[in-house]
Amino acid sequence: MASKRAPEQQHHPVDPEETAAAFARAIHDGDIVNFRLLFQPFSPAREDSMESFDTAKYDYLLPDSEMEADPRYQEYLEKVKEPANWEHIQQELAANRPARMPAELVLLLADRAVELGKYTSASLAYEQLRIRQRMQEEFLALADDKLREGDVKTGVRGYLIGTGLEYNYSAFPEPLPAVHNFQTQALILHGRYPQKTEDCVGMLPPEAHLRRAFEFLLGSADVAARLDEYSLETRLAFFRELVYARDPEWDTFAARMKEAVEMAREMQRRINELMGAGDGTYDGLVEEISAELGDDPRAISAKLLGDDPGAPREWWQYLKDLGYRSPPAVLFVARQFVGNSEIIVPRYVLDSPVAQAAGIDLPRPKS
Amino acid sequence: MSKQKNESAPSPGDRQDQGYVDYFVILGLSEHAKPGDVRKAYKRKMKDLVSEIGQAELTEERRSHYLLEMAKLNAALYILRDPGLRDSYWEERKALVELESQWRRAEEGGSEEADTLRRQYDSRIRSFLARYMEELVLEAGRDKECVEASGWDEAHERHASRLLRNYRQSMYQQILERLPYFDLTPISFDWEERKNKVRSLLEKAPH
């Protein structure tokens, strides 16, 4: 078989201004992926690459006119063009070997990523600089100082950055930034059906409820344990801030939650009536309640989500969506069988300090 | 195993572990120790550890720490009492230390070989840590002698597999942190300046 000839290396001129602009944009965006891409063998910034900035495939790497007018972008552009950085970039783009990225620019990018709240990108960049753990510790230590000073808002922000910079060393095949996965964590949190009321996370005593909430919302038991040293008052204030940080639309959810509590109460009343009047079995209860209420009990789960009841879904589908849309919400719900169907219902101590902190407290029903 | 006891161990305490797990140091032995010495040292250390565990108030963190210490002692016995395994472990370890020096020299001299050596080193360190800090550690937990002395069972193994994976990765990370930068230009950090940066970022960061 005739051997194929390697295609002749093609060179295309690259506008250095475009290259510098692409680097400045990656820094401005706090985007370590694009920054690395610019050094790859196929990078449009390389003369020996087949790719070009002028194609639709890669023109996203260049800044638009609005960004060009941004003083921060101009600041980064100047930094890229500083002789030491620029010479190094050009030398690496011309060399036929894995590139060494300019550390000073990577650090600039990492800090910018934190500023923009792009913690995954920041942790990748800090990790490459080998200071991720130290930076994480610095953010958490400063957050603790702020909490001790009574500045809860900044303290929460520090904890969010600290946990945002977490890394998963057991990720395969390479360690990667740890990302929050509330929809899956919600299923784990409610993995076991509560046999007793006390088994429900929302029915835990305030201290335990808060600890579980911090572990869930911060995604790290170790970081959550740091909060044990603070007074209950501080932790409740911290929890309130954290709830709004994880779900900026929490107020809308809180209103729905209160309505869902009323619906659940009504359902319970109906169940008690039907159980009393019937033969005491649960079979067909959903249908009976449906007929009685003109409503399916699964409407409660849909209400929590703010969805149209539509076609009823499984409990875990509601829970997963709830975890995704409003992570703190899963700390106040529980699974419940109604007849043969399982639904997600609000379940928490209505007047507990935790519910008060979250703004979903309600007076207890008269017995 | 208390740190103090480790420090008072004979000469191997002076040797640097450098992140390449040194099972002789773990047992407080020199590299010329005989299998009989290995067994004696293992039994003494395990007895101390078990008695320390018995007296300690066990938190989740301490439980993990003790489990890891126990796993390391088991692995030390398992590897060092078997002449074949011990030789291959020690040879691989020495070769790795040598490869690191070679790479450092090439890196400092700006040699073109540096990248090839770095890749070789990276692949070897990963397989060394995987074999001697995870695979054989778990295998040691199933060994009759280790099971008798440490009471290691399936529950320990389940918990230890996660711990060991994290431990292996953290050791790799520790080694990586002291090595020359290879994908970045060298950089040093002024931590006072960094602390100020952290302060200003905390003020600016979005919620």
XYZ file of C-alpha atoms in Angstrom:
574
model
C 0.000 0.000 0.000
C 1.396 3.350 -0.951
C 2.160 5.507 2.035
C 0.296 8.761 2.287
C 2.368 11.905 2.155
C 1.942 14.207 5.058
C 0.152 17.350 3.930
C 2.454 20.263 3.504
C 2.491 22.553 6.497
C 0.447 25.601 5.636
C 1.245 28.967 7.061
C -1.214 31.803 7.197
C -0.456 35.271 8.427
C -1.926 36.074 11.817
C -2.665 39.650 12.767
C -0.771 40.211 16.070
C -3.410 42.721 17.113
C -6.060 40.027 16.847
C -3.934 37.624 18.858
C -3.391 40.180 21.610
C -7.103 41.035 21.572
C -8.054 37.360 21.892
C -5.781 36.917 24.930
C -7.115 40.103 26.508
C -10.665 38.917 25.928
C -9.986 35.533 27.565
C -8.638 37.350 30.629
C -11.509 39.821 30.646
C -13.959 36.894 30.521
C -12.026 34.995 33.205
C -12.058 32.114 30.744
C -9.184 29.693 31.271
C -10.489 27.303 28.594
C -10.244 29.895 25.834
C -6.931 31.140 27.186
C -5.480 27.622 26.947
C -7.070 27.097 23.549
C -5.064 30.000 22.173
C -1.877 28.035 22.866
C -3.115 24.737 21.399
C -1.631 23.405 18.129
C -4.886 24.186 16.319
C -5.122 27.686 17.756
C -6.039 30.395 15.235
C -3.264 32.455 16.863
C -0.651 30.080 15.426
C 0.670 30.684 11.935
C 1.049 26.961 11.259
C -2.554 26.221 12.199
C -5.329 25.719 9.643
C -7.696 27.799 11.739
C -8.293 31.526 11.585
C -9.911 34.216 13.704
C -11.788 35.368 10.610
C -14.050 32.321 10.474
C -17.343 31.945 12.279
C -15.782 28.996 14.128
C -13.337 31.142 16.051
C -14.407 34.763 15.801
C -16.042 34.425 19.223
C -12.523 34.571 20.656
C -12.257 38.216 19.651
C -13.819 41.070 21.636
C -16.863 42.918 20.342
C -16.934 46.711 20.127
C -18.664 47.043 23.486
C -15.921 45.088 25.203
C -13.245 47.049 23.415
C -14.654 50.198 24.995
C -14.432 48.666 28.488
C -11.482 50.141 30.469
C -10.912 46.764 32.145
C -10.475 45.160 28.750
C -7.998 47.888 27.767
C -6.104 47.287 30.999
C -5.785 43.569 30.176
C -4.795 44.346 26.597
C -1.967 46.531 27.868
C -0.852 43.764 30.192
C -0.810 41.265 27.315
C 1.220 43.692 25.230
C 3.819 44.319 27.922
C 7.125 43.344 26.274
C 7.906 40.425 28.622
C 4.447 38.874 28.208
C 4.101 39.580 24.524
C 7.525 38.202 23.605
C 6.825 35.086 25.609
C 3.432 34.588 23.944
C 4.914 34.964 20.468
C 7.777 32.622 21.260
C 5.404 29.943 22.565
C 3.061 30.292 19.588
C 5.968 29.810 17.201
C 7.442 26.800 18.999
C 6.491 23.272 18.032
C 6.032 21.882 21.548
C 3.561 22.129 24.424
C 3.342 25.781 25.355
C 4.209 27.318 28.691
C 1.579 29.829 29.562
C 2.615 33.181 31.038
C 1.914 32.717 34.762
C 1.360 36.405 35.402
C -1.530 36.483 32.927
C -2.988 33.241 34.259
C -3.030 34.786 37.734
C -4.728 37.886 36.376
C -7.307 35.670 34.696
C -7.895 33.602 37.853
C -8.561 36.701 39.948
C -10.851 38.078 37.261
C -12.767 34.788 37.190
C -13.383 35.079 40.948
C -14.572 38.643 40.440
C -17.068 37.401 37.842
C -18.198 34.481 39.991
C -16.716 31.935 37.551
C -15.338 29.722 40.269
C -14.787 26.650 38.110
C -12.522 28.607 35.808
C -10.812 30.278 38.760
C -10.117 26.980 40.481
C -8.630 25.510 37.287
C -6.361 28.525 36.900
C -5.323 28.621 40.575
C -4.727 24.885 40.474
C -2.430 25.346 37.504
C -0.609 28.042 39.478
C -0.535 25.557 42.406
C -2.103 27.996 44.829
C -5.707 26.846 44.719
C -5.773 25.333 48.183
C -4.003 28.312 49.717
C -6.342 30.768 47.981
C -9.340 28.757 49.136
C -8.043 28.887 52.704
C -7.417 32.639 52.434
C -10.993 33.282 51.283
C -12.447 31.134 54.054
C -10.204 32.705 56.714
C -11.204 36.195 55.634
C -14.858 35.142 55.543
C -14.504 33.925 59.130
C -13.018 37.295 60.124
C -15.994 39.033 58.530
C -18.467 36.770 60.329
C -16.777 37.496 63.649
C -17.090 41.221 62.878
C -20.801 40.681 62.239
C -20.600 41.238 58.478
C -22.644 38.200 57.528
C -23.219 39.185 53.897
C -19.495 39.346 53.109
C -18.900 36.257 55.234
C -21.353 34.259 53.126
C -19.728 35.554 49.965
C -16.345 34.362 51.231
C -17.749 30.923 51.967
C -19.317 30.771 48.515
C -15.985 31.598 46.892
C -14.125 29.216 49.192
C -16.396 26.302 48.344
C -16.493 27.402 44.711
C -12.741 26.821 44.580
C -13.086 23.233 45.812
C -11.406 20.579 43.718
C -12.334 16.964 43.260
C -9.106 15.009 43.345
C -10.821 11.701 42.845
C -12.357 12.772 39.536
C -11.399 10.507 36.662
C -9.120 10.615 34.731
C -7.889 14.014 35.978
C -8.889 15.944 39.077
C -11.399 18.656 38.257
C -13.162 21.517 40.005
C -15.951 20.221 42.187
C -19.306 21.460 40.946
C -22.560 21.718 42.811
C -25.085 19.170 41.706
C -28.093 19.994 43.818
C -30.531 17.968 41.720
C -28.637 14.761 42.495
C -27.797 15.746 46.053
C -31.509 16.389 46.655
C -32.274 12.774 45.746
C -29.541 11.564 48.094
C -30.859 13.776 50.902
C -34.307 12.216 50.489
C -33.049 8.789 49.455
C -34.622 6.992 52.390
C -38.382 7.197 52.879
C -39.082 8.861 56.250
C -40.706 6.251 58.498
C -41.200 8.752 61.303
C -41.804 12.482 61.252
C -38.403 13.029 62.896
C -36.734 11.371 59.910
C -37.645 14.361 57.737
C -34.859 16.888 57.346
C -37.233 19.802 57.957
C -38.332 18.320 61.290
C -34.828 18.197 62.764
C -34.038 20.435 65.738
C -32.748 23.849 64.563
C -29.043 23.089 65.216
C -29.127 19.819 63.281
C -31.317 21.295 60.542
C -28.851 24.133 60.045
C -25.855 21.788 59.944
C -27.549 19.631 57.294
C -28.536 22.767 55.390
C -24.961 24.099 55.352
C -23.569 20.752 54.249
C -26.094 20.625 51.429
C -25.892 24.237 50.279
C -22.127 24.588 50.611
C -21.446 21.110 49.259
C -18.760 20.353 51.830
C -19.078 18.829 55.290
C -15.641 20.171 56.246
C -16.493 23.742 55.341
C -19.914 23.432 56.990
C -18.187 22.291 60.201
C -16.298 25.616 60.345
C -19.616 27.328 61.071
C -20.171 25.356 64.286
C -18.189 27.897 66.267
C -20.715 30.685 65.657
C -23.775 31.495 67.717
C -27.166 30.232 66.579
C -28.120 33.807 65.764
C -25.133 34.233 63.422
C -25.764 30.885 61.791
C -29.404 31.747 61.188
C -28.396 35.042 59.598
C -25.798 33.162 57.558
C -28.449 30.675 56.483
C -30.787 33.435 55.355
C -28.048 35.002 53.204
C -27.048 31.632 51.843
C -30.636 30.814 50.854
C -30.868 33.990 48.787
C -27.429 33.371 47.303
C -28.448 29.916 46.123
C -31.877 31.024 44.943
C -32.250 34.735 44.148
C -35.959 34.062 43.431
C -36.498 32.647 46.906
C -39.255 35.118 47.810
C -41.387 33.790 44.944
C -40.767 30.269 46.142
C -41.590 31.203 49.745
C -45.014 32.460 48.644
C -45.655 29.194 46.762
C -44.450 27.194 49.734
C -47.053 28.823 51.965
C -49.787 27.997 49.458
C -48.504 24.430 49.228
C -48.660 24.132 53.020
C -52.358 25.112 52.880
C -52.985 22.545 50.139
C -51.191 19.854 52.160
C -53.325 20.692 55.210
C -56.472 20.394 53.141
C -55.273 17.083 51.724
C -54.604 15.790 55.219
C -58.078 16.825 56.325
C -59.610 14.936 53.367
C -57.506 11.899 54.036
C -58.610 11.835 57.645
C -62.246 12.142 56.572
C -62.008 9.457 53.913
C -60.089 7.107 56.176
C -62.697 7.587 58.855
C -65.601 6.983 56.488
C -64.055 4.175 54.472
C -62.600 0.794 55.298
C -59.281 2.256 56.451
C -57.270 1.226 53.419
C -55.286 3.613 51.253
C -55.953 1.974 47.876
C -57.432 4.367 45.366
C -57.051 7.242 47.763
C -55.469 9.512 45.194
C -58.433 9.023 42.889
C -60.892 9.577 45.732
C -59.147 12.746 46.851
C -58.993 13.800 43.234
C -62.707 13.342 42.861
C -63.389 15.059 46.183
C -61.025 17.962 45.673
C -61.272 18.111 41.945
C -57.536 18.084 42.316
C -54.748 15.546 42.342
C -52.556 15.564 45.498
C -49.606 15.718 43.137
C -50.738 19.274 42.490
C -48.979 20.072 45.778
C -45.639 18.990 44.316
C -46.359 20.946 41.143
C -47.251 23.993 43.245
C -43.867 23.850 44.961
C -42.236 23.979 41.566
C -44.544 26.688 40.310
C -45.594 24.437 37.439
C -48.979 23.778 35.953
C -50.168 20.440 37.479
C -50.440 19.053 33.921
C -49.503 15.401 33.626
C -48.583 14.045 37.054
C -44.995 12.996 37.465
C -43.071 10.778 39.872
C -42.005 12.183 43.269
C -38.330 12.036 42.353
C -38.907 14.037 39.204
C -40.480 16.825 41.250
C -37.680 16.608 43.800
C -34.927 16.716 41.202
C -36.454 19.753 39.533
C -36.926 21.422 42.893
C -33.258 20.807 43.776
C -32.226 22.317 40.471
C -34.485 25.354 40.546
C -34.423 26.205 44.229
C -31.801 24.207 46.139
C -32.778 25.446 49.633
C -36.368 24.277 49.057
C -35.442 20.605 49.391
C -34.538 21.256 53.028
C -38.200 21.871 53.828
C -39.965 19.037 52.003
C -40.476 15.320 52.453
C -41.732 12.302 50.559
C -45.183 11.055 51.426
C -47.315 8.157 50.288
C -50.900 8.968 49.436
C -52.548 5.685 48.589
C -50.214 3.998 46.164
C -48.681 7.206 44.942
C -45.766 9.035 46.439
C -45.636 12.812 46.384
C -43.422 15.608 47.619
C -45.028 17.730 50.309
C -43.852 20.646 52.453
C -42.754 19.324 55.840
C -40.977 21.430 58.395
C -41.509 22.891 61.839
C -43.704 25.799 60.790
C -42.529 28.211 63.466
C -38.941 27.042 63.819
C -36.147 29.653 63.773
C -34.832 28.050 60.574
C -38.185 28.489 58.825
C -38.325 32.043 60.160
C -34.853 32.766 58.793
C -35.974 31.462 55.410
C -39.163 33.538 55.547
C -41.505 30.551 55.243
C -42.715 30.407 58.827
C -46.422 30.008 59.457
C -48.526 29.788 62.589
C -49.079 26.215 63.735
C -52.592 24.911 62.963
C -55.023 24.823 65.852
C -55.422 21.208 66.975
C 0.224 6.519 65.800
C 1.409 9.690 67.466
C 3.779 12.015 65.684
C 6.051 11.994 68.703
C 6.560 8.253 68.414
C 7.397 8.596 64.747
C 9.965 11.236 65.489
C 11.650 9.147 68.161
C 12.056 6.233 65.729
C 15.621 5.256 64.773
C 17.654 6.690 61.929
C 15.046 6.471 59.130
C 13.356 9.507 60.694
C 16.214 11.543 59.248
C 15.463 10.327 55.754
C 13.223 12.532 53.653
C 10.017 10.908 52.447
C 9.683 13.502 49.644
C 6.118 12.376 49.020
C 7.234 8.973 47.717
C 5.759 6.828 50.412
C 8.593 5.258 52.433
C 7.315 2.178 54.242
C 10.593 1.763 56.100
C 10.064 5.177 57.677
C 6.466 4.272 58.502
C 7.725 1.276 60.504
C 10.706 3.215 61.891
C 13.207 0.882 60.232
C 16.290 1.232 58.069
C 16.142 -0.054 54.510
C 18.335 -3.014 55.506
C 15.851 -4.320 58.075
C 15.187 -8.063 58.023
C 11.690 -9.530 57.593
C 11.713 -10.469 61.284
C 12.373 -6.839 62.243
C 9.570 -5.785 59.925
C 7.101 -8.058 61.720
C 8.249 -6.918 65.166
C 8.063 -3.246 64.275
C 4.650 -3.732 62.646
C 3.210 -5.499 65.692
C 4.556 -2.859 68.051
C 3.229 0.024 65.959
C -0.143 -1.628 65.387
C -0.516 -2.334 69.103
C 0.231 1.315 69.907
C -2.221 2.471 67.268
C -5.023 0.163 68.415
C -4.536 1.282 72.003
C -4.580 4.952 70.931
C -7.804 4.358 68.996
C -9.325 2.705 72.063
C -8.633 5.775 74.175
C -9.601 8.428 71.628
C -12.990 10.001 71.241
C -13.798 9.101 67.652
C -14.978 11.869 65.385
C -15.484 11.329 61.669
C -12.182 13.070 60.985
C -10.234 11.004 63.547
C -11.813 7.797 62.309
C -10.554 8.527 58.793
C -7.128 9.447 60.139
C -6.803 6.202 62.111
C -8.081 4.133 59.234
C -5.443 5.629 56.972
C -2.700 5.035 59.543
C -3.826 1.446 59.940
C -3.913 0.924 56.186
C -0.365 2.303 55.854
C 0.963 -0.005 58.575
C -0.714 -3.009 56.943
C 0.783 -2.070 53.589
C 4.232 -1.622 55.145
C 4.140 -5.152 56.541
C 2.669 -6.657 53.384
C 5.262 -5.082 51.095
C 8.390 -5.249 53.253
C 8.101 -8.805 54.555
C 8.027 -10.224 50.999
C 11.551 -9.979 49.494
C 10.301 -9.848 45.904
C 7.705 -7.184 46.531
C 10.057 -5.240 48.770
C 12.818 -5.184 46.140
C 10.558 -4.098 43.326
C 9.019 -1.402 45.544
C 12.388 -0.045 46.617
C 13.853 -0.164 43.102
C 10.871 1.652 41.625
C 11.062 4.241 44.348
C 14.765 4.845 43.809
C 14.276 5.063 40.046
C 11.565 7.630 40.577
C 13.734 9.786 42.834
C 16.505 9.592 40.210
C 14.110 10.459 37.386
C 12.939 13.516 39.303
C 16.552 14.722 39.678
C 17.232 14.088 35.988
C 14.192 16.060 35.010
C 15.101 18.910 37.367
C 18.608 19.064 35.906
C 17.235 19.062 32.336
C 14.709 21.726 33.278
C 17.299 23.960 34.911
C 19.710 23.471 32.014
C 16.986 24.289 29.494
C 17.543 20.927 27.807
C 15.157 19.805 25.065
C 14.897 16.489 26.869
C 13.086 18.153 29.767
C 9.604 17.646 28.374
C 10.178 13.970 27.563
C 11.593 13.375 31.049
C 8.692 15.244 32.592
C 6.175 13.052 30.789
C 8.038 9.908 31.804
C 8.183 11.096 35.377
C 4.505 12.013 35.433
C 3.436 8.623 34.151
C 5.765 6.769 36.566
C 4.777 8.749 39.636
C 1.112 8.114 38.922
C 1.559 4.388 38.535
C 3.872 4.237 41.579
C 1.336 5.976 43.777
C -1.531 3.922 42.359
C 0.270 0.652 43.062
C 1.975 1.355 46.375
C -0.449 3.785 47.929
C -3.735 2.298 46.837
C -3.737 -1.080 45.141
C -1.320 -2.899 47.468
C -2.701 -1.113 50.509
C -6.139 -2.553 49.809
C -4.604 -5.949 49.039
C -2.760 -5.845 52.379
C -6.084 -5.411 54.162
C -7.115 -8.874 52.929
C -3.912 -10.505 54.182
C -4.404 -12.958 57.056
C -1.623 -11.553 59.235
C -2.836 -7.990 58.776
C -6.459 -8.943 59.414
C -5.463 -10.657 62.661
C -3.430 -7.744 63.950
C -5.644 -4.889 62.820
C -9.118 -6.399 62.697
C -9.466 -5.067 59.153
C -12.716 -6.105 57.479
C -14.872 -5.352 54.433
C -16.361 -2.233 56.008
C -12.853 -0.862 56.557
C -12.020 -1.598 52.945
C -15.097 0.160 51.625
C -14.327 3.277 53.615
C -10.605 3.090 52.928
C -10.940 2.940 49.143
C -12.323 6.462 49.062
C -9.797 7.683 51.614
C -6.894 6.147 49.771
C -7.926 7.654 46.480
C -7.991 11.101 48.053
C -4.751 10.422 49.908
C -3.025 9.314 46.706
C -4.209 12.405 44.896
C -3.166 14.701 47.719
C 0.314 13.101 47.762
C 0.543 13.586 44.011
C -0.468 17.186 44.482
C 2.128 17.705 47.214
C 4.839 16.354 44.938
C 3.606 18.446 42.041
C 3.712 21.599 44.126
C 7.411 21.322 44.849
C 8.359 20.490 41.232
C 9.378 23.115 38.680
C 6.565 24.693 36.688
C 6.378 23.012 33.301
C 3.171 24.356 31.794
C 3.596 27.876 33.107
C 6.448 30.330 33.373
C 7.942 30.298 36.882
C 6.221 32.567 39.358
C 6.598 33.357 43.041
C 3.883 34.798 45.225
C 3.906 37.641 47.673
C 1.279 36.390 50.106
C 0.766 39.745 51.729
C -0.180 41.136 48.333
C -2.358 38.056 47.718
C -4.198 38.590 51.004
C -4.975 42.155 49.940
C -6.193 40.828 46.621
C -8.446 38.334 48.393
C -9.840 41.200 50.452
C -10.595 43.309 47.374
C -12.057 40.327 45.483
C -14.348 39.569 48.382
C -15.692 43.096 48.199
C -16.228 42.881 44.438
C -17.380 39.295 43.891
C -20.998 38.832 42.867
C -23.348 37.008 45.165
